Each structure stands twice: as C-alpha cells, then as structure tokens.
Coordinates of C-alpha atoms in Angstrom, one line a residue:
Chain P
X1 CA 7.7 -21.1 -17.3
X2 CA 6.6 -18.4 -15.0
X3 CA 3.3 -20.1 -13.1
X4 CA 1.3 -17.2 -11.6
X5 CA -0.6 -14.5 -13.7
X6 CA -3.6 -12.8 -12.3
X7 CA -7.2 -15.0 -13.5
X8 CA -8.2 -12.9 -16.6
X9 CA -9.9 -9.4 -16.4
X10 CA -13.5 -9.5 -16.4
X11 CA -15.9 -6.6 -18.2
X12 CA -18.6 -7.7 -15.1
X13 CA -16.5 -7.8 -11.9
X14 CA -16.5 -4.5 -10.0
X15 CA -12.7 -3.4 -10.1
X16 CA -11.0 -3.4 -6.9
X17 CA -7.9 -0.3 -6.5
X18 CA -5.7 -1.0 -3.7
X19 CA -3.6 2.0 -3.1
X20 CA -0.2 1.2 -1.1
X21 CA 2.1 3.4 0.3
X22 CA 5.3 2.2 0.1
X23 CA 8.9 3.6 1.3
X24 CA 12.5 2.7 1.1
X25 CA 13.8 0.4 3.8
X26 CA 15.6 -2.7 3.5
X27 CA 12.7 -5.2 3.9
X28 CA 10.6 -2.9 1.2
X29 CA 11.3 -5.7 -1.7
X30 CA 10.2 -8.7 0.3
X31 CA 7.2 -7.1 2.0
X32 CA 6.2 -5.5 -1.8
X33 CA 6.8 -9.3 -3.2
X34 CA 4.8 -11.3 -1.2
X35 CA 2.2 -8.2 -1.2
X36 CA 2.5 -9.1 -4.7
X37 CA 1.9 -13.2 -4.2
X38 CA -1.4 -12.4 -2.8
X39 CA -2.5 -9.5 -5.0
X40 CA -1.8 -11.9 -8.0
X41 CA -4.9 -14.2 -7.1
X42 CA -7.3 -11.7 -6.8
X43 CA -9.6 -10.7 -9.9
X44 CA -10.1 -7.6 -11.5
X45 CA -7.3 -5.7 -8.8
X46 CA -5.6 -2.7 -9.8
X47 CA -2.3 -1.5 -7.5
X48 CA -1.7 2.0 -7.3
X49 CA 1.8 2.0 -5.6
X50 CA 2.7 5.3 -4.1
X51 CA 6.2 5.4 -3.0
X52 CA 7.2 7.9 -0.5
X53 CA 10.1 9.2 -2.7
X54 CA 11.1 12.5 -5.1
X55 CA 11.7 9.8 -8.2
X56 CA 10.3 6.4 -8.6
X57 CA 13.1 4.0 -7.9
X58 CA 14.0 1.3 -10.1
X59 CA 13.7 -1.7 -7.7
X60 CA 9.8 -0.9 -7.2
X61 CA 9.3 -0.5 -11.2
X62 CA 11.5 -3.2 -11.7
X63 CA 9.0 -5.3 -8.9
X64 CA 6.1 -4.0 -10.8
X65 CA 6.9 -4.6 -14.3
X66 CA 8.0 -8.3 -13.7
X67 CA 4.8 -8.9 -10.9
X68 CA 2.1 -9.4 -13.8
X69 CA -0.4 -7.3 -12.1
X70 CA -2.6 -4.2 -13.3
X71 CA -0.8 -1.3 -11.8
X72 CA -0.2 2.3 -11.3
X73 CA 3.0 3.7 -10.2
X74 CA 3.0 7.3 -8.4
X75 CA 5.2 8.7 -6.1
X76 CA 5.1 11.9 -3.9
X77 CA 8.0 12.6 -1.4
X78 CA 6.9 13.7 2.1
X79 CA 8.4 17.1 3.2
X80 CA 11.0 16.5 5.9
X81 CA 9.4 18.9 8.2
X82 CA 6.1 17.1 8.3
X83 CA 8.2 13.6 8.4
X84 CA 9.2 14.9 12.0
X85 CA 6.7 16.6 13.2
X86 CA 8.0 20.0 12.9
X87 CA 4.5 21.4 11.6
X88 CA 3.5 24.2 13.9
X89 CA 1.1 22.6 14.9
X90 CA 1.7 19.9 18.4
X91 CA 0.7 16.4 16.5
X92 CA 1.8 14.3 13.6
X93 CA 1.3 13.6 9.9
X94 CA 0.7 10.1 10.1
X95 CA 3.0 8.3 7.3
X96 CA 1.5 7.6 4.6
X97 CA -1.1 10.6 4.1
X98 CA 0.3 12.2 1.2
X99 CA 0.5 9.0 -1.1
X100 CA -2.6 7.6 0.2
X101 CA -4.0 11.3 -1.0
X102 CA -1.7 11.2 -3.9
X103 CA -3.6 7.4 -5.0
X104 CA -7.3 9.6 -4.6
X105 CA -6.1 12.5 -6.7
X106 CA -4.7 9.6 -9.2
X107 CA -8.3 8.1 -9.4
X108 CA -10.6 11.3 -9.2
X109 CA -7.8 12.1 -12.4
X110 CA -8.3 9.3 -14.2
X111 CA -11.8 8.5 -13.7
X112 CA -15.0 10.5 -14.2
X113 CA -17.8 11.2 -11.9
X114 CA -20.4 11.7 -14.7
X115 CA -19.3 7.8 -15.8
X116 CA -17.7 6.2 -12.7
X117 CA -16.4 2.9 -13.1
X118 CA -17.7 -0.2 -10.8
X119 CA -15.2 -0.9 -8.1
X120 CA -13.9 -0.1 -5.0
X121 CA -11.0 1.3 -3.0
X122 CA -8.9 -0.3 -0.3
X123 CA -6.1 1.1 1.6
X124 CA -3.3 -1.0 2.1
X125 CA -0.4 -0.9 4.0
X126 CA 3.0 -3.1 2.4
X127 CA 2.9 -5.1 5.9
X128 CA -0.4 -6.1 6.6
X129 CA -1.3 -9.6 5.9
X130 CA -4.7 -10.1 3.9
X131 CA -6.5 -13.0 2.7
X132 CA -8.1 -13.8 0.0
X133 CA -11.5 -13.9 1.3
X134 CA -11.0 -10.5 2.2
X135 CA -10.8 -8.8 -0.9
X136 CA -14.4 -11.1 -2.0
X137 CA -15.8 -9.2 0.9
X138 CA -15.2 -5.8 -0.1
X139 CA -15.6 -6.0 -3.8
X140 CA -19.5 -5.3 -3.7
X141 CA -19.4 -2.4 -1.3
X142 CA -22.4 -0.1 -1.9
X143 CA -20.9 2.6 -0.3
X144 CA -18.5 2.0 3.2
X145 CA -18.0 -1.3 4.3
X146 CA -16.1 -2.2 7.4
X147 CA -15.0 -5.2 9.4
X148 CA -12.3 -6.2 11.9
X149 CA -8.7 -6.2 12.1
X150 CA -6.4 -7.9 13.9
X151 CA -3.6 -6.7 16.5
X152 CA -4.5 -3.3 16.4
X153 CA -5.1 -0.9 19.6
X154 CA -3.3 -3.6 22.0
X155 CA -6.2 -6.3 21.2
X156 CA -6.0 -9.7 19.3
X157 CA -8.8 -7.4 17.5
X158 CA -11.0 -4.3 17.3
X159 CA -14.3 -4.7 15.4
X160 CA -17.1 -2.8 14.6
X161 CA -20.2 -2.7 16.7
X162 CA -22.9 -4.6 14.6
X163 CA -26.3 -4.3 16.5
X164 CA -28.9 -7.7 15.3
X165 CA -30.6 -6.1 12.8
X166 CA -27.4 -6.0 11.0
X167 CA -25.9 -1.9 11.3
X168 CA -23.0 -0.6 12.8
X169 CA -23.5 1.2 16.2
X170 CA -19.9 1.5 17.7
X171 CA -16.6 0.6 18.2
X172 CA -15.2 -2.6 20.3
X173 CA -11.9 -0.9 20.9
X174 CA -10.1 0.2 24.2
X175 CA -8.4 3.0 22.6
X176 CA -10.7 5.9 22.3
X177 CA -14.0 4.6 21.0
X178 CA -15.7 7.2 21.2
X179 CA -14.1 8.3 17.7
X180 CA -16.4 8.5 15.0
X181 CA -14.4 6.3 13.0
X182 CA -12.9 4.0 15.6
X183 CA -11.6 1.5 12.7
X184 CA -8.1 1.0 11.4
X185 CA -6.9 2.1 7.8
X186 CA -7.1 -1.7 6.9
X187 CA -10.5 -1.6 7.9
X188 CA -12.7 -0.7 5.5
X189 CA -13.4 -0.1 1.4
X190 CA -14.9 2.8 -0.3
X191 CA -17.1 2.7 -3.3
X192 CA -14.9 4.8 -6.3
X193 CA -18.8 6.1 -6.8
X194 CA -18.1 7.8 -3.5
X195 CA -14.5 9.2 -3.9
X196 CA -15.5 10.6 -7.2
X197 CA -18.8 12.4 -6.1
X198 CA -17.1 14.1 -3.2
X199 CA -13.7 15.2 -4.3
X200 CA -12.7 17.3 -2.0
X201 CA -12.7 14.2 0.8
X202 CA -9.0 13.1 2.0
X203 CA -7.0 12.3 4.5
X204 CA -6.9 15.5 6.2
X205 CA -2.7 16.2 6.7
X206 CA -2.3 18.2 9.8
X207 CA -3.6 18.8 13.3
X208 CA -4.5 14.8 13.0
X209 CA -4.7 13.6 16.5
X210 CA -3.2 9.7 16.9
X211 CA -6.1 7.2 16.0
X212 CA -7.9 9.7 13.8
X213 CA -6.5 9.2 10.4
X214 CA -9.0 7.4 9.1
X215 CA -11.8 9.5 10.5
X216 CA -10.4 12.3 8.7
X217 CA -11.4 11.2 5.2
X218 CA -14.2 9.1 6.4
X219 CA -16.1 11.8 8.0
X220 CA -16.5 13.4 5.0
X221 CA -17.7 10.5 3.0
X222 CA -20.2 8.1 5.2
X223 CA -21.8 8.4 8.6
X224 CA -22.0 5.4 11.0
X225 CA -25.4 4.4 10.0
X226 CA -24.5 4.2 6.7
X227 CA -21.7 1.9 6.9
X228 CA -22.0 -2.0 5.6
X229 CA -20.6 -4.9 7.9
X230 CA -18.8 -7.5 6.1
X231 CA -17.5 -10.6 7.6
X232 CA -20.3 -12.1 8.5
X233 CA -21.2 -9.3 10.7
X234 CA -17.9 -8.2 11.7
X235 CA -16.9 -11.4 13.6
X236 CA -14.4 -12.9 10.6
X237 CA -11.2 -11.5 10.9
X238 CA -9.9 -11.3 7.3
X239 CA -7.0 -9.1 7.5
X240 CA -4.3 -8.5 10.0
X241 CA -2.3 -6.0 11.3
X242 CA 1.2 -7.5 11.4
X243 CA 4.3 -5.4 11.3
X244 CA 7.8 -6.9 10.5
X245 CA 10.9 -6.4 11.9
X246 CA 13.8 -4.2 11.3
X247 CA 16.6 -6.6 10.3
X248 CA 19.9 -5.6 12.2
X249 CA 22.5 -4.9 9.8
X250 CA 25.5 -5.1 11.8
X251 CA 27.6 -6.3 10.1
X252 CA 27.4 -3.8 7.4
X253 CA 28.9 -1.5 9.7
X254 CA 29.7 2.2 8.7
X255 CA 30.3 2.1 4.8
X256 CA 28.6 -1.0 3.6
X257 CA 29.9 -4.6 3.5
X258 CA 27.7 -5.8 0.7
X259 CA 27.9 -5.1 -2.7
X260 CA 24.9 -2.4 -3.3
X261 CA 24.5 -3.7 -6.8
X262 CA 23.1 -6.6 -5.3
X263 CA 19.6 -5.9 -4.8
X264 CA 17.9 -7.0 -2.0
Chain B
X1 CA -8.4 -28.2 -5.0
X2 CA -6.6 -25.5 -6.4
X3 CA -8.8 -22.9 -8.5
X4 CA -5.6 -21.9 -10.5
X5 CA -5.4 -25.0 -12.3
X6 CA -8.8 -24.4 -13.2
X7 CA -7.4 -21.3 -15.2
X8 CA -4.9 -23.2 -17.4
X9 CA -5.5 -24.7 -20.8
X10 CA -5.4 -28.7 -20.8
X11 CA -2.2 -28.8 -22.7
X12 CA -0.3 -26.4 -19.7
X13 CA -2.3 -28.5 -17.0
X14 CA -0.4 -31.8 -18.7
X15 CA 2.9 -30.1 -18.3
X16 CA 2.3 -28.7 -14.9
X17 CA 1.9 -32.3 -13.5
X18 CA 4.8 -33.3 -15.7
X19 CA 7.1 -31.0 -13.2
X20 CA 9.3 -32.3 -10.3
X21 CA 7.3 -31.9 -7.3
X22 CA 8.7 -29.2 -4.6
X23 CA 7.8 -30.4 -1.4
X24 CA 8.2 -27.3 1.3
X25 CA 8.6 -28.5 5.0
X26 CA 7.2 -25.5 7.1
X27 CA 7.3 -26.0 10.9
X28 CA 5.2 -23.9 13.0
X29 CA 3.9 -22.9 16.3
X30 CA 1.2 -21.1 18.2
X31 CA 1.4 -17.3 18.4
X32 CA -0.7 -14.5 17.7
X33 CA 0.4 -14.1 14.1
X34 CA 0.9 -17.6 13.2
X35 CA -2.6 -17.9 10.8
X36 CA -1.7 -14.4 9.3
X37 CA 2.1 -16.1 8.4
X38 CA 0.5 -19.2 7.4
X39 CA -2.1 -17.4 5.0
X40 CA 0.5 -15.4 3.1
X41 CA 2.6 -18.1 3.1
X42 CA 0.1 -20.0 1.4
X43 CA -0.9 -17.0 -0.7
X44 CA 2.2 -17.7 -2.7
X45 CA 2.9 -21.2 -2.4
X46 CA -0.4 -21.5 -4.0
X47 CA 1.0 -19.7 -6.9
X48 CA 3.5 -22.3 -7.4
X49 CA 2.8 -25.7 -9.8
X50 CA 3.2 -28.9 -8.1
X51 CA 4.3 -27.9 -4.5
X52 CA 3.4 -29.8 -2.1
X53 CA 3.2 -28.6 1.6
X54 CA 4.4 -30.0 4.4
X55 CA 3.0 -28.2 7.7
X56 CA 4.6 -29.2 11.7
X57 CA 3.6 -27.8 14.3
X58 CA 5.4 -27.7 17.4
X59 CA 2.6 -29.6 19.2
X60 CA 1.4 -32.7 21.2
X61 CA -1.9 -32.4 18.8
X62 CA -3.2 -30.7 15.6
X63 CA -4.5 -27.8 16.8
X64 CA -8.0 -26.7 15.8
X65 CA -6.7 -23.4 14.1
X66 CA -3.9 -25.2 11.9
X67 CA -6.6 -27.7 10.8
X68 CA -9.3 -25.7 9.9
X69 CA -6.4 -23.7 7.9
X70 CA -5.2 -26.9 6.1
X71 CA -8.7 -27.6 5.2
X72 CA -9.2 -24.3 3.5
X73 CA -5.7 -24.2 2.6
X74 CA -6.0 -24.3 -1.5
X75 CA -2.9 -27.1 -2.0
X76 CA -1.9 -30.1 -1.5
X77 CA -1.0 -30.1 2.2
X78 CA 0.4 -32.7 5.1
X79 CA -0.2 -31.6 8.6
X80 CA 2.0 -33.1 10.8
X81 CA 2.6 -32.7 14.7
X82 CA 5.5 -33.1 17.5
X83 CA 6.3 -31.2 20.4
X84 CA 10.0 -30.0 20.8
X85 CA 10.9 -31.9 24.0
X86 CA 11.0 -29.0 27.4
X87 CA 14.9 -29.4 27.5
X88 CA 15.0 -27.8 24.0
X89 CA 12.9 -25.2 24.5
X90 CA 15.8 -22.7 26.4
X91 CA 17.3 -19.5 24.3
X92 CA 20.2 -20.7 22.2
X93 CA 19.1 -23.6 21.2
X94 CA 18.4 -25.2 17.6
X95 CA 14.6 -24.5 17.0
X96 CA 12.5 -26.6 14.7
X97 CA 14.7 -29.9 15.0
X98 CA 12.2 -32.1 15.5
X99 CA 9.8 -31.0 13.0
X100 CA 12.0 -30.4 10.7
X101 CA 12.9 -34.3 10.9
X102 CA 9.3 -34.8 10.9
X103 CA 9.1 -33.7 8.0
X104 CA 12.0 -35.7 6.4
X105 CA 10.8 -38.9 8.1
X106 CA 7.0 -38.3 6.4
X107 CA 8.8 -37.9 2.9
X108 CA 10.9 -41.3 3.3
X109 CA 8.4 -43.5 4.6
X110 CA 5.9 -42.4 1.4
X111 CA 8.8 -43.3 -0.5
X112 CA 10.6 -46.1 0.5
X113 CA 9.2 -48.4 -1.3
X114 CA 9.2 -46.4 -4.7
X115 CA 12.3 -47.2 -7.3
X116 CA 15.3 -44.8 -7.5
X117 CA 15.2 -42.4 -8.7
X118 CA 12.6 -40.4 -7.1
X119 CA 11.8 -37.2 -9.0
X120 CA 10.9 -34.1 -6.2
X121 CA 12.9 -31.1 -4.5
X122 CA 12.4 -30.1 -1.2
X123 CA 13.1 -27.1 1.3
X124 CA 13.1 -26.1 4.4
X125 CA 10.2 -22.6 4.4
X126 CA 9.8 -21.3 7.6
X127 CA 6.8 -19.6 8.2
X128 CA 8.1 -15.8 8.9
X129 CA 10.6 -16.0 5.5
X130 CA 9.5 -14.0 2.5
X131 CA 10.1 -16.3 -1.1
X132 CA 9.8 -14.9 -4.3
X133 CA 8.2 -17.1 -7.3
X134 CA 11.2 -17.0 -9.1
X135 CA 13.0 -19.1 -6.5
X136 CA 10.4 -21.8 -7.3
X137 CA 11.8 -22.0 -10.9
X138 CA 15.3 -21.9 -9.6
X139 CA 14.9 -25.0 -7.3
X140 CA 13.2 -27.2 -9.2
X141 CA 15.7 -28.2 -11.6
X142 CA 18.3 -29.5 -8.6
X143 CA 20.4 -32.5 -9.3
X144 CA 21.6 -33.1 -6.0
X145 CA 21.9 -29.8 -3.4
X146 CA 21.2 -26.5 -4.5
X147 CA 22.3 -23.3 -3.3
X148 CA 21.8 -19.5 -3.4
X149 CA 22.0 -16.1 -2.0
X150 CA 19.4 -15.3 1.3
X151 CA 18.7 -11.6 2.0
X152 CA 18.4 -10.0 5.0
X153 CA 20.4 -12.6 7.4
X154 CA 23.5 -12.9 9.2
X155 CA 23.8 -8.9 10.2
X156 CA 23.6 -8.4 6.5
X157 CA 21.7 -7.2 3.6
X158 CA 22.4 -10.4 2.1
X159 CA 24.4 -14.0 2.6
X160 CA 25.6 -16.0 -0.4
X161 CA 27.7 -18.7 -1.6
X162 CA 30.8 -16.8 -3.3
X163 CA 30.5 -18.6 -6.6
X164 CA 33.8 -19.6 -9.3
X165 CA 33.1 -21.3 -12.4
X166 CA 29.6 -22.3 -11.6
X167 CA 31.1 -24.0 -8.4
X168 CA 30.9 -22.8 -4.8
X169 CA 34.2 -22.0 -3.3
X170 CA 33.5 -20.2 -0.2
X171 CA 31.1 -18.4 1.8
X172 CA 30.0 -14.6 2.1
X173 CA 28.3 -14.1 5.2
X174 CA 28.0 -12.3 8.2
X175 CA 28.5 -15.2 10.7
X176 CA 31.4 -18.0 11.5
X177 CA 32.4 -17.9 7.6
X178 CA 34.3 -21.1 8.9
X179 CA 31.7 -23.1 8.5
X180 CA 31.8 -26.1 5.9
X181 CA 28.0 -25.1 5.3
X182 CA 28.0 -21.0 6.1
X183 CA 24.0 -20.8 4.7
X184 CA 20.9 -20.1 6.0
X185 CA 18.1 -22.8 6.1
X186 CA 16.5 -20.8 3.3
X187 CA 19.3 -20.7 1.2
X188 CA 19.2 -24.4 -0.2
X189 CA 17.5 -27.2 -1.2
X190 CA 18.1 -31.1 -1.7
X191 CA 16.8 -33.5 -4.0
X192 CA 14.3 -36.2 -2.9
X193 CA 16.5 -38.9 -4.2
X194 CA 19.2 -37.5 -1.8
X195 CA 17.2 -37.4 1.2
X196 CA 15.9 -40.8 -0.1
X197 CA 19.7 -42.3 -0.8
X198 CA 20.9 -41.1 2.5
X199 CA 18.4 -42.5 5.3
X200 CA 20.0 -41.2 8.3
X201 CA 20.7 -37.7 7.4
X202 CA 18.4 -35.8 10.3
X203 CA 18.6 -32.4 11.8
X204 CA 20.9 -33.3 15.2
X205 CA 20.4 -32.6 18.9
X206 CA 23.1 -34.9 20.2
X207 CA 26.6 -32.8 20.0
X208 CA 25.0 -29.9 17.8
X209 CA 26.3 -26.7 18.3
X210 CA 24.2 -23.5 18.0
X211 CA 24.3 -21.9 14.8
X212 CA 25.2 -25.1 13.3
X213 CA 21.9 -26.9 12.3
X214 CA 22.5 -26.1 8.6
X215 CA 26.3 -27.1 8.1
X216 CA 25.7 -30.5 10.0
X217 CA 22.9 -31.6 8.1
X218 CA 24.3 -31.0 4.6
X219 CA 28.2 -32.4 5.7
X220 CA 25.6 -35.8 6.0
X221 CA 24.5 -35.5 2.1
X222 CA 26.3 -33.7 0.3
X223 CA 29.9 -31.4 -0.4
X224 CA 30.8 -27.7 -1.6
X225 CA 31.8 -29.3 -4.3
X226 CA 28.9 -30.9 -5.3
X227 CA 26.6 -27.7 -4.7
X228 CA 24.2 -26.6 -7.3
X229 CA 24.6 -22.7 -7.1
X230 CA 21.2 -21.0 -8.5
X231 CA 19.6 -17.5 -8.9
X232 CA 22.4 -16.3 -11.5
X233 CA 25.5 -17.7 -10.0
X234 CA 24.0 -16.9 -6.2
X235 CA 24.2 -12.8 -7.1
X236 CA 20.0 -12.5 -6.8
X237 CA 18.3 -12.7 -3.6
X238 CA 15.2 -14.3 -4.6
X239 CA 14.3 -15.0 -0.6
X240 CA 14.5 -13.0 2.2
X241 CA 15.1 -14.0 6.2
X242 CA 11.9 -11.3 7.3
X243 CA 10.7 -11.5 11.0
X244 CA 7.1 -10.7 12.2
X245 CA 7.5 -8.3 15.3
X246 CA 5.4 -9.7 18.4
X247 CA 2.0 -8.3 18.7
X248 CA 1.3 -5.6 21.5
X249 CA -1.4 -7.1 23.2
X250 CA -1.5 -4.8 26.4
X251 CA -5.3 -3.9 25.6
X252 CA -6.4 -7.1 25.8
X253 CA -9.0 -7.7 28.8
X254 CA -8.2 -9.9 31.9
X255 CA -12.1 -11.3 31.5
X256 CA -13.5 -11.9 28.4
X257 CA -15.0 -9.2 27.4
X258 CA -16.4 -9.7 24.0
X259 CA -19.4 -12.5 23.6
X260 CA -17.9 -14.6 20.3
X261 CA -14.8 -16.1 20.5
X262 CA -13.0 -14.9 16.7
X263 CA -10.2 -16.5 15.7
X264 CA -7.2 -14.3 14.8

C-alpha cells in the first residue's frame, strides 16, 4: 500500500499556504517530489503551485494528483521581455514574482477579509531544503515572523538582528544591510489576516534592485518593529538555501537520445 | 520514535511491521549542505514503513552535527564511521568504498547468526539523490537483485536496464554500455539473504577501475539474468541522480564575527 498521507486535517490548527513557483527544467520532478516528501508530514498545509508556464503541464498535475496533499494548481507565464530583462527600465524581474503574485491574488480570491481564515503564508522556493521544525515555527505568526536562512548573501547564514528584549533591530548580513527587509524570500511567514486586509501589497515587478524583492511586498505589510523572531530568537537555522545542479545532458546531444515519453 | 505510526489504525500498524525491512546505507561527509541533505533525505525516508537507516560518515569519529541529527532523526537509524584512507581521496577515484562496506559489514555481523533466510532489502541512497516513495514499494518485494531506470545520470535524462520479457537484456545508458553491470548505484537493490549468502561480496579498491564500483560488486552476487527489473519493466524513473551545487561562501568573515556559534 501507498505509506504516506498527510496526518488528518484539523478544524483547530491554523492553516499553513505555501506558495511555490515552479518552472520547467529537467530536475523540476525530483526537486517538486521530495518538496512533496516533506510537505506530506506537515499538518493542516495547503500548496499553491504556480508554474511559470501558458498551460499547466501534465507532469506537475500528474505530481499533484498522486502526492496526497491539499493543493492548488495556478499557472501564469512570465513575458519573455521581462524574463530577460528587456524592461525599460536598467534592473531585473526577479523569477518568480508573477506566480508568487499570482498565489496572493489566488488567496485574496478565495478568501475573504470580512471572515479570514487562521493560517499563514510562506514562500517557497522548489530547491530550498526545510525542516519540519520549521513549518511549527511559523504556523502561529501574529503578523510577520522571521528567522535565518542558510547560505544566502555568501554566509553559512544571514539572521535577523534580535536585540534581548526579544524584537528585531537589524540585519546580520554583508550584503547591503541597510535594506529594510535584509531577509531572504525563505525567510519569513505572513499572517493571511495581513495579505487579506491590505490587498494591494505584492511583490512589486519592476525597477526591483537585486536583494530587494522581498522588501517590496514587505514594506507594505509590517515594519521592523513589528516583526516576530522565531527560532529561538533567530539563532536556529530551520531552512536552507540550497540550490541544485544543472545535470549535463551530453549525451542527449542535438535532437534527443532518450525517449521523451519517458518522463523524468 | 516515529509520530507516523502513531497515525495508523492497530490493524495497518500489525501489517506495517509484517513488511520486509529496507535497510538504506547512506554514506556521508562534512560540507556545508550536508544537514540540509540529510534532513530531506530523512523527510522522506521517514515516510517509508520499516526502513531502517544506515548513516557513514566519511570520518575518524561521529561528528557532533551527524549525532545530534541521528538523535532527532524520527527512524530507526545506525550511525556508523570510517575515514576513506588519504590515497583514496584524489579525483577519479571510487568515493564511498569504504562506507559503503561499512555498511555491508554492520548488516552481516547483526545477522550472522540468524537462520536463512533473512527477510530485508537494501540500497545503496546517497545523500544528494532524490527517491520517490513509489520506489519504496517497488524494492521491497526483491527476490534476489533488483533493477530499474535512474534519471538524470550518465549525460542523460535517464539510464535504464533495456528490458525483454520481464528479463534484462542490455543496457541503455550514457556511459561504457559495455559494462556487465551499466547502472547507477541508485538503480538497484539486493536482498539481505544475498548479501548474507555471499560473505565476501565488498565494494573493491584493489584492481577497481573508475566507473566500475557498480558492475564489480554485482558480477560478486548476482547475473543479468537473474535481475529483478522494477518500476513498470524499468520505463519509470522513480529516482533521480540530483546534485547540490557548492555553497558560495565568499561573505563569510576571516574572524568570527557573530557571538553564537549556529549550526547550519
């Protein structure tokens, strides 16, 4: 029999919506599986799986539908002229924005502000590693909570700034923190509450200077002060940053070796 | 203990322990990403019935970070140690050997004196591969030597035993088709009994050629003959040969900077 299920839905727990942008590549199926293996012990988790895509392609329903876990499945292709950077403007769309945006629309949609649901939203990417302990963390978030991440901006970690009586009051990174949001996208949970009380906050899609992403929607939703440490003040590293490799198809050489029914 | 046998009725729990035990022989060293690999690799095994892990570290000791992780780990788990001789450690060279055998040698001594035949499977995981749960459920039920398709390997989208009649006549892959054994690690998995039944069979330094490690282990055990092909006649890839990239650690401070010391 087929082991894993997720533990069953609770009417109590505080519902946790993990938005993932995903995109065609061939390592997507592996990194979306064992996303999958960890999702599938978490309580009360919904994934809203955005693919960056004009249809949404059979192998990610196909993953979905046999995975066991709540989801939603959205896609929203992003223009090739933002893809490269051709916007008139001298920086780049960050990948990911429009389905992370897409996911927001998808819940402000679905849910509404005059009875929001108890939960929390979490942005994450298909090759980050994240334990379990992690998602435990966040569930209860009043409003912003935050904590490190590993290998991002050159370090083994950044980390919010937690002073003793327990708020945050900086950034221990060596790239540029001095941002107001010095924190990567794995870094930090909103309360739905939040997202659905201030609609028009998003990740903002142009004239984003690298490292700001996440202050772009953040600024709009939370100042510093406001912001919960988890982690036992910000000094448990619960998620990481990793990024996996692009296999070298050589072999396949100009036309395809393999069959392409074969899905991989 | 595991919390998801906590989630099972009594009469699934019965037949849970009633399954063949697959016993996964993971060796592992010390990198930056090497507790986020071990945590998601864990994030699935634990969603797995009856496997039993088997962790080596490339090591004169248990390290502190591997043990703490055992400890929290969530399954049945080994932790084993033994440094890859210096001589070994240049490019080109097999990697893993001895832990591998480690491994092996663990299994037969907690066996030896147990009556034939032994129920159990076991594999080789390496900490960096991707598995899908399904390739649990095709594994378990090997007689003898199992094989089947591994994605993402040999300059290819995919490797596989090429498949006749439910028997494996020949090899699809990307490197030295020649081979008696042209398979990845990943792509197999032997019976305890035959591991048990064939004492000597090790992972060789003495006269092993690179790229070889798989082929000269199973020539000790078993034939192409005798191979077990799974996941649909080896035309699935239920496993994938993903590699973490290094982390870019250039930010990191000469002198400690930070006043905790966080594991990563």
């Amino acid at each position: 029999y087929v082991y894993s299920r997720p533990p069953p839905w609770s009417d109590t727990l505080p519902t946790i919506y993990v938005i993932t942008p995903t995109y065609t590549r061939p390592v997507q199926k592996a990194e979306l599986t064992r996303l999958a293996n960890t999702f599938l012990h978490v309580q009360n988790l919904h994934w809203v799986v955005v693919e960056d895509s004009p249809r949404r392609t059979n192998l990610v329903s196909n993953l979905l539908e046999k995975a066991g876990l709540n989801f939603t499945h959205l896609n929203v292709e992003t223009p090739k002229s933002l893809k490269l950077g051709l916007s008139w403007i001298p920086s780049h769309t960050p990948r990911g924005t429009l389905q992370r945006n897409l996911g927001l629309h998808w819940l402000r949609d679905s849910f509404s502000n005059a009875v929001p649901p108890e939960g929390v939203v979490y942005f994450a990417d298909d090759d980050n590693t994240y334990s379990l302990e992690l998602f435990e963390e966040m569930r209860y978030t009043r409003r912003v909570s935050v904590w490190p991440v590993a290998f991002v901006g050159g370090l083994r970690y950044e980390s919010p700034k937690v002073s003793p009586a327990g708020k945050v009051v900086g950034w221990k990174t060596v790239f540029d923190p001095n941002r107001p949001f010095a924190i990567d996208m794995a870094g930090f949970a909103i309360n739905i509450k939040l997202i659905l009380e201030k609609p028009q906050a998003s990740f903002k899609l142009e004239g984003v200077k690298g490292g700001y992403q996440e202050t772009s929607l953040l600024k709009d939703l939370v100042t510093m002060d406001g912001l919960e440490p988890k982690a036992a003040n910000c000094t448990k590293v619960l998620v990481w940053h990793t990024r996996t490799e692009r296999p070298t198809l050589v072999n396949e050489g100009k036309r395809g070796f393999t069959d392409p029914r074969v899905e991989v | 203990s595991r919390p998801a046998a906590g989630r099972l009725p009594p009469e699934r729990r019965g037949a849970e322990a009633a399954l063949p035990t697959i016993y996964a022989i993971t060796p592992t060293y010390s990198r930056p990403v090497q507790k986020a690999e071990l945590t998601r690799l864990a994030n699935t095994f634990r969603q797995v019935a009856q496997l039993h892990w088997i962790l080596v570290e490339d090591a004169a000791a248990r390290s502190d970070l591997v043990s703490r992780f055992v400890a929290a780990a969530g399954l049945p788990c080994t932790h084993l140690h033994v440094p890859t001789p210096r001589r070994y450690k240049r490019p080109g060279l097999p990697r893993a050997t001895e832990q591998r055998n480690a491994g092996l040698a663990w299994l037969r001594q907690r066996h030896q004196h147990l009556p034939p035949p032994q129920p159990g499977v076991l594999f080789f995981a390496d900490d960096d591969n991707t598995y899908s749960l399904e390739l649990f459920q095709e594994m378990r039920t090997t007689r003898k030597v199992s094989v089947w398709p591994v994605g993402l390997v040999g300059g290819r989208r995919y490797e596989r035993p090429v498949v006749e009649n439910g028997k494996v006549v020949g090899w699809y892959t990307g490197w030295r088709a020649d081979r008696p054994f042209a398979i990845d690690m990943a792509g197999f998995a032997v019976s305890l009994q035959v591991i048990l039944s064939h004492p000597k069979a090790v992972f060789k330094r003495r006269g092993s050629q690179p790229g070889m490690q798989e082929s000269d282990f199973l020539k000790q055990i078993t034939t192409v003959e005798e191979l077990e092909p799974k996941a649909n006649n080896c035309t699935k890839v239920l496993v994938w040969h993903t590699r973490t990239e290094k982390v870019n650690l250039a930010n990191e401070p000469k002198y400690h900077l930070d006043t905790v010391n966080i594991e990563v």
